[in-house]
Amino acid sequence: LIIKVGGAAGIDYDFLCEDIATLWQENKSLVLVHGGSSFTDELSRKLDHPPRFVTSVSGIQSRFTDRETLEIFEMAYCGKMNKGIVERLQRLEVNAVGLSGLDGRIWEGPRKTTLKIVENGKRKVLRGDHTGRVERVNINLIEMLLENGYLPVLTPPAASFDGEAINVDGDRAAAVLGAALKADTVLFLSNVPGLLKDVEDEKSLIKKLCLKDLESAKNDIARGRMKKKVMGAGEAIEAGVGRCIFGDARIPQPVRSALEGRGTVIERG
Amino acid sequence: LIIKVGGAAGIDYDFLCEDIATLWQENKSLVLVHGGSSFTDELSRKLDHPPRFVTSVSGIQSRFTDRETLEIFEMAYCGKMNKGIVERLQRLEVNAVGLSGLDGRIWEGPRKTTLKIVENGKRKVLRGDHTGRVERVNINLIEMLLENGYLPVLTPPAASFDGEAINVDGDRAAAVLGAALKADTVLFLSNVPGLLKDVEDEKSLIKKLCLKDLESAKNDIARGRMKKKVMGAGEAIEAGVGRCIFGDARIPQPVRSALEGRGTVIERG
C-alpha cells in the first residue's frame, strides 16, 4: 500500500497519522509519500520570493523552481512537513523514517533545465529550472527499511542522474514508486473527496473509472493539480498497480475510508 | 570515523564534501553529523522570530527552543542544510542518506521542558522548551545503511522518549554516536583551527590534550560553543572512542588535515 497525501490547505495530518498508526500495527507494508505545496507558498511569500506558477505548452501547471525556490521547497517539504509527519508517527509509536527522493537516490530521473511555457497567450522559454521527473526507484533502500520495521515517509525533491536535487511532482513520483514496488493500491489523498464532475459541487463525485476513461477524464474533467493525479493513476495502473483511489484527507480515518471505496476508485478493467 | 561539522559562518561545505568523497572511495565506514546554527539564526530573523540565546545556571549557552523555533530549526537543519550536503555528496557519487535523529529514533533521550537560566544576573525559569539530550543511539539503522554502502548524514533534532522532536546539541550527539559505534576517531570541525588559548589569536592553538586536562580546559579556556565540544570529546573518550580532534572546516581537505594532526588532538593518556 502506498499512501500519497498532498500538501494543500485543509488536510488533517493528525487524522491521517492516527489512521496510519492503526493500520501499521496490522500490516507493516506501507509507504507514505507527502507534499507540502501550501506551506511552500506561504514560506516563499514570507521570505520575499513569492511562488511563480507557470503553464506548460501542453497545458500542465507547475511551480517554476529556480535555485532559491528549490531551497525554500526543501525547507518546507524536507524540514517542516516531513519532520512534522515523522514526529506525529513517532508519538504514536510508529518507527517512521523521513527521507527525500534525493537520499539514497530513492527517486532518480532526468533534470529539465528549461521550461517551455505559455504566458499571456505567448510562448516563452524559462531557464534555470530545477525540475524533472522520476524514472527510476531505488527499491532496495525502501524494502530494507520495511523489512526492518521502519515506515518510510518520502517527499520530493528527487535526484537527477547527475545527483542534483530536482523538484518532481509528488503524485507522479508516488505512482512510479507504486509500480516499482508492485503495490496493490496507491491512494491519493487530498482536500477534495475525489475526482469531481463539477469542482464546485462535492456531490458530483465520480465513483469509478477504468483505464480507458482516464485520458478523457484528464482532459475534460480534471482541473489543476487533479490532472497530475489522473496521469499518475494511469501510469501506475499501466505499470501493474492493482488500483488507485482518490480520497479525502480532511476527514477522520481518511485511509480506511478510501480503502472502503469512498472516493474515486480507478481500476484497469 | 565520525565527522561532526558545525553550522557556523565560514565553513566550506564544498571542501568538506570533496574530501569526504575521496575518503569514502577508500573506506566506507564513515558517518557525517552536521549543524546549522548560523543559517537557523538568519532564517529566524527573516521569519520575524529572532533567536533567543540563554545561559543556564551552570554557565552553558543554548538556544531557547519554543515550538516555532523548533520548526524553523527543522527547516534549516533538516531542509536546507541536510539536503544541501546530501546533494553535494550525491553529485560526487557518494550515495548519501540524510536523516535527523528523530528518524528511526536514531538519537533518543529525555526532553527538558523547562530551562533554568540566568538573565541580567537574575535566575529565571523558562517553560515550553523543546530541548533535551541524547542518551540512546539506534545503531542498527546506522549500521544497516553503512553495510549497504550508504553514507549517513545526520542532524538534530533527536526524539524524546515520547517521540517528540527535541533540539539537542550536535557536538554532544556526535560524541554519543561515536561511543555507541565504538569509533576510532571523532572529528569536530568548525570555523576555528581547534581549541585556542586566546580566542583572538589563531596561533595560540593547543595541539594536544589528555582526558584529565579536559575539565580545566572546559572551564578556563573554552568559550561559547567550544565548551560543548570539549564536553563531548570528554564523554566520547570516557565511553571508549580512541581520540577526538578539533579541526578547521574552512580549509581544503579539512578531514585529512585534522586526521594528520592539524588541530587539537585529544586522547585518553
CSV table of N, CA, C and O in Angstrom, one decimal, chain A residues 39 43 46-47 67 70-71 74-76 78-80 82-84 86-88 90-100 102-105 130 138 140-141 144-145 148 150 157 159 162-166, chain B residues 39 43 46-47 67 70-71 74-76 78-80 82-84 86-88 90-100 102-105 130 138 140-141 144-145 148 150 157 159 162-166:
chain,number,residue,atom,x,y,z
A,39,PHE,N,2.3,25.1,2.3
A,39,PHE,CA,3.2,25.7,3.2
A,39,PHE,C,4.4,26.3,2.4
A,39,PHE,O,5.0,27.3,2.8
A,43,LEU,N,5.7,30.1,2.9
A,43,LEU,CA,7.1,30.3,3.3
A,43,LEU,C,7.8,31.2,2.2
A,43,LEU,O,8.6,32.1,2.5
A,46,LYS,N,6.8,34.7,2.7
A,46,LYS,CA,7.4,35.3,3.9
A,46,LYS,C,8.9,35.6,3.7
A,46,LYS,O,9.4,36.5,4.2
A,47,LEU,N,9.5,34.8,2.8
A,47,LEU,CA,10.9,35.0,2.5
A,47,LEU,C,11.1,35.9,1.3
A,47,LEU,O,12.2,36.0,0.7
A,67,ARG,N,17.0,28.2,-8.2
A,67,ARG,CA,17.7,27.7,-7.0
A,67,ARG,C,17.1,28.1,-5.7
A,67,ARG,O,17.0,27.3,-4.8
A,70,LEU,N,14.1,26.2,-5.0
A,70,LEU,CA,14.4,24.8,-4.6
A,70,LEU,C,14.8,24.7,-3.1
A,70,LEU,O,14.3,23.8,-2.4
A,71,GLU,N,15.5,25.7,-2.6
A,71,GLU,CA,16.0,25.6,-1.2
A,71,GLU,C,14.8,25.9,-0.3
A,71,GLU,O,14.7,25.3,0.8
A,74,GLU,N,12.9,22.7,-0.2
A,74,GLU,CA,13.5,21.7,0.7
A,74,GLU,C,13.2,22.0,2.1
A,74,GLU,O,12.9,21.1,2.9
A,75,MET,N,13.2,23.3,2.5
A,75,MET,CA,12.9,23.7,3.9
A,75,MET,C,11.5,23.3,4.2
A,75,MET,O,11.2,22.8,5.3
A,76,ALA,N,10.6,23.5,3.3
A,76,ALA,CA,9.2,23.2,3.6
A,76,ALA,C,8.9,21.7,3.6
A,76,ALA,O,8.3,21.2,4.5
A,78,CYS,N,11.1,18.9,3.2
A,78,CYS,CA,12.0,18.0,3.9
A,78,CYS,C,12.2,18.4,5.4
A,78,CYS,O,12.5,17.6,6.3
A,79,GLY,N,12.0,19.7,5.7
A,79,GLY,CA,12.1,20.2,7.0
A,79,GLY,C,10.8,20.1,7.8
A,79,GLY,O,10.5,19.1,8.3
A,80,LYS,N,10.0,21.2,7.7
A,80,LYS,CA,8.8,21.3,8.5
A,80,LYS,C,7.8,20.1,8.2
A,80,LYS,O,7.3,19.5,9.1
A,82,ASN,N,8.0,17.1,6.5
A,82,ASN,CA,8.5,15.7,6.7
A,82,ASN,C,8.7,15.4,8.1
A,82,ASN,O,8.2,14.4,8.7
A,83,LYS,N,9.4,16.3,8.8
A,83,LYS,CA,9.7,16.0,10.2
A,83,LYS,C,8.5,16.1,11.1
A,83,LYS,O,8.3,15.4,12.1
A,84,GLY,N,7.5,17.0,10.7
A,84,GLY,CA,6.2,17.1,11.4
A,84,GLY,C,5.5,15.8,11.3
A,84,GLY,O,4.9,15.3,12.3
A,86,VAL,N,6.8,12.7,10.6
A,86,VAL,CA,7.6,11.7,11.3
A,86,VAL,C,7.4,11.8,12.8
A,86,VAL,O,7.2,10.8,13.5
A,87,GLU,N,7.3,13.0,13.3
A,87,GLU,CA,7.1,13.2,14.7
A,87,GLU,C,5.7,12.7,15.2
A,87,GLU,O,5.6,12.1,16.2
A,88,ARG,N,4.7,13.1,14.4
A,88,ARG,CA,3.4,12.6,14.7
A,88,ARG,C,3.4,11.0,14.8
A,88,ARG,O,2.8,10.5,15.7
A,90,GLN,N,6.0,9.0,15.2
A,90,GLN,CA,6.8,8.5,16.4
A,90,GLN,C,6.1,8.7,17.7
A,90,GLN,O,6.2,7.8,18.5
A,91,ARG,N,5.3,9.7,17.8
A,91,ARG,CA,4.5,9.9,19.0
A,91,ARG,C,3.4,8.8,19.2
A,91,ARG,O,3.0,8.4,20.3
A,92,LEU,N,3.0,8.2,18.0
A,92,LEU,CA,2.1,7.1,18.0
A,92,LEU,C,2.8,5.7,17.9
A,92,LEU,O,2.2,4.7,17.6
A,93,GLU,N,4.1,5.7,18.2
A,93,GLU,CA,4.9,4.5,18.3
A,93,GLU,C,5.0,3.8,17.0
A,93,GLU,O,5.2,2.6,16.9
A,94,VAL,N,5.0,4.6,15.9
A,94,VAL,CA,5.4,4.0,14.6
A,94,VAL,C,6.8,4.5,14.3
A,94,VAL,O,7.1,5.7,14.4
A,95,ASN,N,7.7,3.5,14.0
A,95,ASN,CA,9.1,3.9,13.8
A,95,ASN,C,9.3,4.4,12.4
A,95,ASN,O,9.8,3.7,11.5
A,96,ALA,N,8.9,5.7,12.2
A,96,ALA,CA,8.9,6.3,10.9
A,96,ALA,C,10.3,6.8,10.6
A,96,ALA,O,11.1,7.2,11.5
A,97,VAL,N,10.7,6.8,9.3
A,97,VAL,CA,12.0,7.3,8.8
A,97,VAL,C,11.7,8.3,7.6
A,97,VAL,O,11.1,7.8,6.6
A,98,GLY,N,12.0,9.5,7.8
A,98,GLY,CA,11.6,10.5,6.8
A,98,GLY,C,12.8,10.7,5.8
A,98,GLY,O,13.9,11.0,6.3
A,99,LEU,N,12.5,10.6,4.5
A,99,LEU,CA,13.6,10.8,3.5
A,99,LEU,C,13.1,11.5,2.3
A,99,LEU,O,11.9,11.5,2.0
A,100,SER,N,14.0,12.2,1.6
A,100,SER,CA,13.6,12.8,0.3
A,100,SER,C,14.0,11.8,-0.8
A,100,SER,O,14.8,10.8,-0.5
A,102,LEU,N,16.1,12.4,-3.0
A,102,LEU,CA,17.5,12.6,-3.2
A,102,LEU,C,18.3,11.7,-2.3
A,102,LEU,O,19.4,11.2,-2.7
A,103,ASP,N,17.8,11.3,-1.1
A,103,ASP,CA,18.5,10.4,-0.2
A,103,ASP,C,18.6,9.0,-0.8
A,103,ASP,O,17.6,8.4,-1.1
A,104,GLY,N,19.8,8.5,-0.9
A,104,GLY,CA,20.0,7.2,-1.4
A,104,GLY,C,19.5,7.1,-2.9
A,104,GLY,O,19.2,6.0,-3.4
A,105,ARG,N,19.3,8.2,-3.5
A,105,ARG,CA,18.7,8.3,-4.9
A,105,ARG,C,17.4,7.4,-5.0
A,105,ARG,O,17.3,6.6,-5.9
A,130,HIS,N,14.9,23.9,-11.9
A,130,HIS,CA,15.4,22.7,-11.2
A,130,HIS,C,14.2,21.7,-11.0
A,130,HIS,O,13.8,21.4,-9.9
A,138,ASN,N,14.9,3.5,-6.3
A,138,ASN,CA,15.8,2.6,-5.5
A,138,ASN,C,15.0,1.8,-4.5
A,138,ASN,O,14.9,2.2,-3.4
A,140,ASN,N,15.6,-1.0,-3.3
A,140,ASN,CA,16.4,-1.8,-2.2
A,140,ASN,C,16.3,-1.0,-0.9
A,140,ASN,O,16.1,-1.7,0.1
A,141,LEU,N,16.5,0.3,-0.9
A,141,LEU,CA,16.5,1.1,0.3
A,141,LEU,C,15.1,1.0,1.0
A,141,LEU,O,15.0,0.8,2.2
A,144,MET,N,14.5,-2.5,2.4
A,144,MET,CA,15.4,-2.7,3.6
A,144,MET,C,14.7,-2.1,4.8
A,144,MET,O,14.7,-2.7,5.9
A,145,LEU,N,14.2,-0.9,4.6
A,145,LEU,CA,13.6,-0.2,5.8
A,145,LEU,C,12.3,-0.9,6.2
A,145,LEU,O,12.1,-1.2,7.4
A,148,ASN,N,12.8,-4.1,8.1
A,148,ASN,CA,13.3,-3.9,9.4
A,148,ASN,C,12.4,-3.1,10.3
A,148,ASN,O,12.8,-2.6,11.4
A,150,TYR,N,10.7,-0.3,9.7
A,150,TYR,CA,10.6,1.2,9.6
A,150,TYR,C,9.6,1.6,8.6
A,150,TYR,O,9.5,1.0,7.5
A,157,PRO,N,12.4,16.7,-2.9
A,157,PRO,CA,12.9,16.5,-4.3
A,157,PRO,C,13.4,15.1,-4.6
A,157,PRO,O,13.5,14.3,-3.6
A,159,ALA,N,16.5,13.0,-7.2
A,159,ALA,CA,17.8,13.3,-7.6
A,159,ALA,C,17.8,13.2,-9.2
A,159,ALA,O,17.2,12.3,-9.7
A,162,ASP,N,22.6,13.2,-12.4
A,162,ASP,CA,23.9,13.8,-12.0
A,162,ASP,C,23.9,14.1,-10.5
A,162,ASP,O,24.9,14.7,-10.0
A,163,GLY,N,22.9,13.7,-9.8
A,163,GLY,CA,22.9,13.9,-8.4
A,163,GLY,C,22.4,15.3,-7.9
A,163,GLY,O,22.5,15.6,-6.7
A,164,GLU,N,21.8,16.1,-8.8
A,164,GLU,CA,21.3,17.4,-8.4
A,164,GLU,C,19.9,17.2,-7.8
A,164,GLU,O,19.1,16.2,-8.2
A,165,ALA,N,19.5,18.0,-6.9
A,165,ALA,CA,18.1,18.0,-6.3
A,165,ALA,C,17.2,18.5,-7.4
A,165,ALA,O,17.4,19.6,-8.0
A,166,ILE,N,16.1,17.8,-7.7
A,166,ILE,CA,15.1,18.3,-8.6
A,166,ILE,C,13.7,18.2,-8.0
A,166,ILE,O,13.4,17.2,-7.4
B,39,PHE,N,22.7,29.5,9.8
B,39,PHE,CA,21.5,29.7,8.9
B,39,PHE,C,20.2,29.7,9.7
B,39,PHE,O,19.3,30.4,9.3
B,43,LEU,N,17.5,32.6,9.2
B,43,LEU,CA,16.1,32.2,8.9
B,43,LEU,C,15.1,32.7,10.0
B,43,LEU,O,14.0,33.3,9.7
B,46,LYS,N,14.6,36.4,9.5
B,46,LYS,CA,13.8,36.6,8.3
B,46,LYS,C,12.3,36.3,8.5
B,46,LYS,O,11.4,36.9,8.0
B,47,LEU,N,12.0,35.3,9.4
B,47,LEU,CA,10.7,34.9,9.7
B,47,LEU,C,10.1,35.6,10.9
B,47,LEU,O,9.1,35.2,11.5
B,67,ARG,N,8.0,26.1,20.3
B,67,ARG,CA,7.6,25.3,19.1
B,67,ARG,C,7.9,25.9,17.8
B,67,ARG,O,8.4,25.3,16.9
B,70,LEU,N,11.5,25.5,17.0
B,70,LEU,CA,11.8,24.1,16.7
B,70,LEU,C,11.5,23.9,15.2
B,70,LEU,O,12.3,23.2,14.5
B,71,GLU,N,10.4,24.4,14.7
B,71,GLU,CA,10.0,24.2,13.3
B,71,GLU,C,11.0,25.0,12.3
B,71,GLU,O,11.3,24.5,11.3
B,74,GLU,N,14.1,22.9,12.2
B,74,GLU,CA,13.9,21.8,11.3
B,74,GLU,C,14.0,22.2,9.9
B,74,GLU,O,14.6,21.4,9.1
B,75,MET,N,13.5,23.3,9.5
B,75,MET,CA,13.6,23.8,8.1
B,75,MET,C,15.0,24.0,7.8
B,75,MET,O,15.5,23.7,6.7
B,76,ALA,N,15.8,24.6,8.7
B,76,ALA,CA,17.2,25.0,8.5
B,76,ALA,C,18.1,23.7,8.5
B,76,ALA,O,18.8,23.4,7.5
B,78,CYS,N,17.2,20.2,8.8
B,78,CYS,CA,16.8,19.0,8.0
B,78,CYS,C,16.4,19.4,6.6
B,78,CYS,O,16.5,18.5,5.7
B,79,GLY,N,16.1,20.6,6.3
B,79,GLY,CA,15.7,21.0,5.0
B,79,GLY,C,17.0,21.5,4.3
B,79,GLY,O,17.7,20.7,3.6
B,80,LYS,N,17.2,22.8,4.4
B,80,LYS,CA,18.3,23.4,3.6
B,80,LYS,C,19.7,22.8,3.8
B,80,LYS,O,20.4,22.4,2.9
B,82,ASN,N,20.8,19.9,5.5
B,82,ASN,CA,20.9,18.4,5.3
B,82,ASN,C,20.8,18.1,3.8
B,82,ASN,O,21.7,17.4,3.3
B,83,LYS,N,19.8,18.6,3.1
B,83,LYS,CA,19.7,18.2,1.7
B,83,LYS,C,20.8,18.9,0.9
B,83,LYS,O,21.2,18.3,-0.1
B,84,GLY,N,21.3,20.1,1.3
B,84,GLY,CA,22.4,20.7,0.6
B,84,GLY,C,23.6,19.8,0.6
B,84,GLY,O,24.4,19.7,-0.4
B,86,VAL,N,23.7,16.5,1.3
B,86,VAL,CA,23.4,15.2,0.6
B,86,VAL,C,23.6,15.4,-0.9
B,86,VAL,O,24.1,14.6,-1.6
B,87,GLU,N,23.1,16.6,-1.4
B,87,GLU,CA,23.2,16.9,-2.8
B,87,GLU,C,24.6,17.0,-3.2
B,87,GLU,O,25.0,16.4,-4.3
B,88,ARG,N,25.4,17.7,-2.5
B,88,ARG,CA,26.9,17.8,-2.8
B,88,ARG,C,27.5,16.4,-2.9
B,88,ARG,O,28.3,16.2,-3.8
B,90,GLN,N,26.0,13.5,-3.4
B,90,GLN,CA,25.4,12.7,-4.5
B,90,GLN,C,26.1,13.2,-5.8
B,90,GLN,O,26.3,12.4,-6.7
B,91,ARG,N,26.3,14.5,-5.9
B,91,ARG,CA,27.0,15.0,-7.2
B,91,ARG,C,28.4,14.4,-7.3
B,91,ARG,O,28.9,14.3,-8.4
B,92,LEU,N,29.0,14.0,-6.1
B,92,LEU,CA,30.3,13.4,-6.1
B,92,LEU,C,30.3,11.9,-6.1
B,92,LEU,O,31.2,11.2,-5.8
B,93,GLU,N,29.1,11.4,-6.4
B,93,GLU,CA,28.9,9.9,-6.5
B,93,GLU,C,29.0,9.2,-5.2
B,93,GLU,O,29.4,8.0,-5.1
B,94,VAL,N,28.7,9.9,-4.1
B,94,VAL,CA,28.6,9.2,-2.8
B,94,VAL,C,27.1,9.0,-2.5
B,94,VAL,O,26.4,10.0,-2.6
B,95,ASN,N,26.7,7.8,-2.2
B,95,ASN,CA,25.3,7.6,-2.0
B,95,ASN,C,24.9,7.9,-0.6
B,95,ASN,O,24.7,7.1,0.3
B,96,ALA,N,24.7,9.2,-0.4
B,96,ALA,CA,24.4,9.7,1.0
B,96,ALA,C,22.9,9.6,1.3
B,96,ALA,O,22.1,9.7,0.4
B,97,VAL,N,22.6,9.4,2.6
B,97,VAL,CA,21.2,9.4,3.0
B,97,VAL,C,21.1,10.3,4.2
B,97,VAL,O,21.8,10.1,5.2
B,98,GLY,N,20.3,11.4,4.1
B,98,GLY,CA,20.2,12.4,5.1
B,98,GLY,C,19.1,12.1,6.1
B,98,GLY,O,18.0,11.8,5.6
B,99,LEU,N,19.4,12.1,7.4
B,99,LEU,CA,18.4,11.8,8.4
B,99,LEU,C,18.5,12.7,9.6
B,99,LEU,O,19.6,13.1,9.9
B,100,SER,N,17.4,12.9,10.3
B,100,SER,CA,17.5,13.6,11.6
B,100,SER,C,17.5,12.5,12.6
B,100,SER,O,17.3,11.3,12.4
B,102,LEU,N,15.4,12.1,14.8
B,102,LEU,CA,14.0,11.8,15.0
B,102,LEU,C,13.7,10.5,14.2
B,102,LEU,O,12.9,9.7,14.6
B,103,ASP,N,14.3,10.5,13.0
B,103,ASP,CA,14.0,9.4,12.0
B,103,ASP,C,14.5,8.1,12.6
B,103,ASP,O,15.7,7.9,12.9
B,104,GLY,N,13.7,7.1,12.7
B,104,GLY,CA,14.1,5.8,13.2
B,104,GLY,C,14.6,5.9,14.7
B,104,GLY,O,15.3,5.0,15.1
B,105,ARG,N,14.3,7.0,15.3
B,105,ARG,CA,14.8,7.3,16.7
B,105,ARG,C,16.3,7.0,16.8
B,105,ARG,O,16.8,6.3,17.7
B,130,HIS,N,11.8,23.0,23.9
B,130,HIS,CA,11.8,21.7,23.2
B,130,HIS,C,13.2,21.3,23.0
B,130,HIS,O,13.8,21.2,21.9
B,138,ASN,N,20.2,4.5,18.0
B,138,ASN,CA,19.8,3.3,17.3
B,138,ASN,C,20.9,3.0,16.3
B,138,ASN,O,20.8,3.4,15.1
B,140,ASN,N,21.5,0.1,15.0
B,140,ASN,CA,21.1,-0.8,13.9
B,140,ASN,C,20.8,-0.1,12.6
B,140,ASN,O,21.2,-0.6,11.6
B,141,LEU,N,20.1,1.0,12.7
B,141,LEU,CA,19.7,1.7,11.4
B,141,LEU,C,21.0,2.2,10.7
B,141,LEU,O,21.2,2.1,9.5
B,144,MET,N,23.0,-0.7,9.3
B,144,MET,CA,22.4,-1.2,8.1
B,144,MET,C,22.7,-0.3,6.9
B,144,MET,O,22.9,-0.9,5.8
B,145,LEU,N,22.6,1.0,7.1
B,145,LEU,CA,22.9,1.9,6.0
B,145,LEU,C,24.4,1.7,5.5
B,145,LEU,O,24.7,1.5,4.4
B,148,ASN,N,25.2,-1.4,3.6
B,148,ASN,CA,24.7,-1.4,2.2
B,148,ASN,C,25.2,-0.3,1.4
B,148,ASN,O,24.7,0.0,0.3
B,150,TYR,N,25.6,3.1,2.0
B,150,TYR,CA,25.1,4.4,2.2
B,150,TYR,C,25.9,5.2,3.2
B,150,TYR,O,26.1,4.7,4.3
B,157,PRO,N,17.0,17.6,14.8
B,157,PRO,CA,16.6,17.2,16.2
B,157,PRO,C,16.8,15.7,16.5
B,157,PRO,O,17.0,14.9,15.6
B,159,ALA,N,14.8,12.5,19.0
B,159,ALA,CA,13.5,12.1,19.5
B,159,ALA,C,13.5,12.0,21.0
B,159,ALA,O,14.5,11.5,21.6
B,162,ASP,N,9.2,10.1,24.3
B,162,ASP,CA,7.8,10.0,23.9
B,162,ASP,C,7.6,10.3,22.4
B,162,ASP,O,6.5,10.4,21.9
B,163,GLY,N,8.7,10.4,21.7
B,163,GLY,CA,8.7,10.6,20.2
B,163,GLY,C,8.5,12.1,19.8
B,163,GLY,O,8.3,12.3,18.6
B,164,GLU,N,8.7,13.0,20.7
B,164,GLU,CA,8.7,14.4,20.3
B,164,GLU,C,10.0,14.8,19.7
B,164,GLU,O,11.1,14.3,20.1
B,165,ALA,N,10.0,15.8,18.8
B,165,ALA,CA,11.3,16.3,18.3
B,165,ALA,C,11.9,17.2,19.3
B,165,ALA,O,11.2,18.1,19.9
B,166,ILE,N,13.2,17.0,19.6
B,166,ILE,CA,13.9,17.9,20.6
B,166,ILE,C,15.2,18.4,20.0
B,166,ILE,O,15.9,17.6,19.3
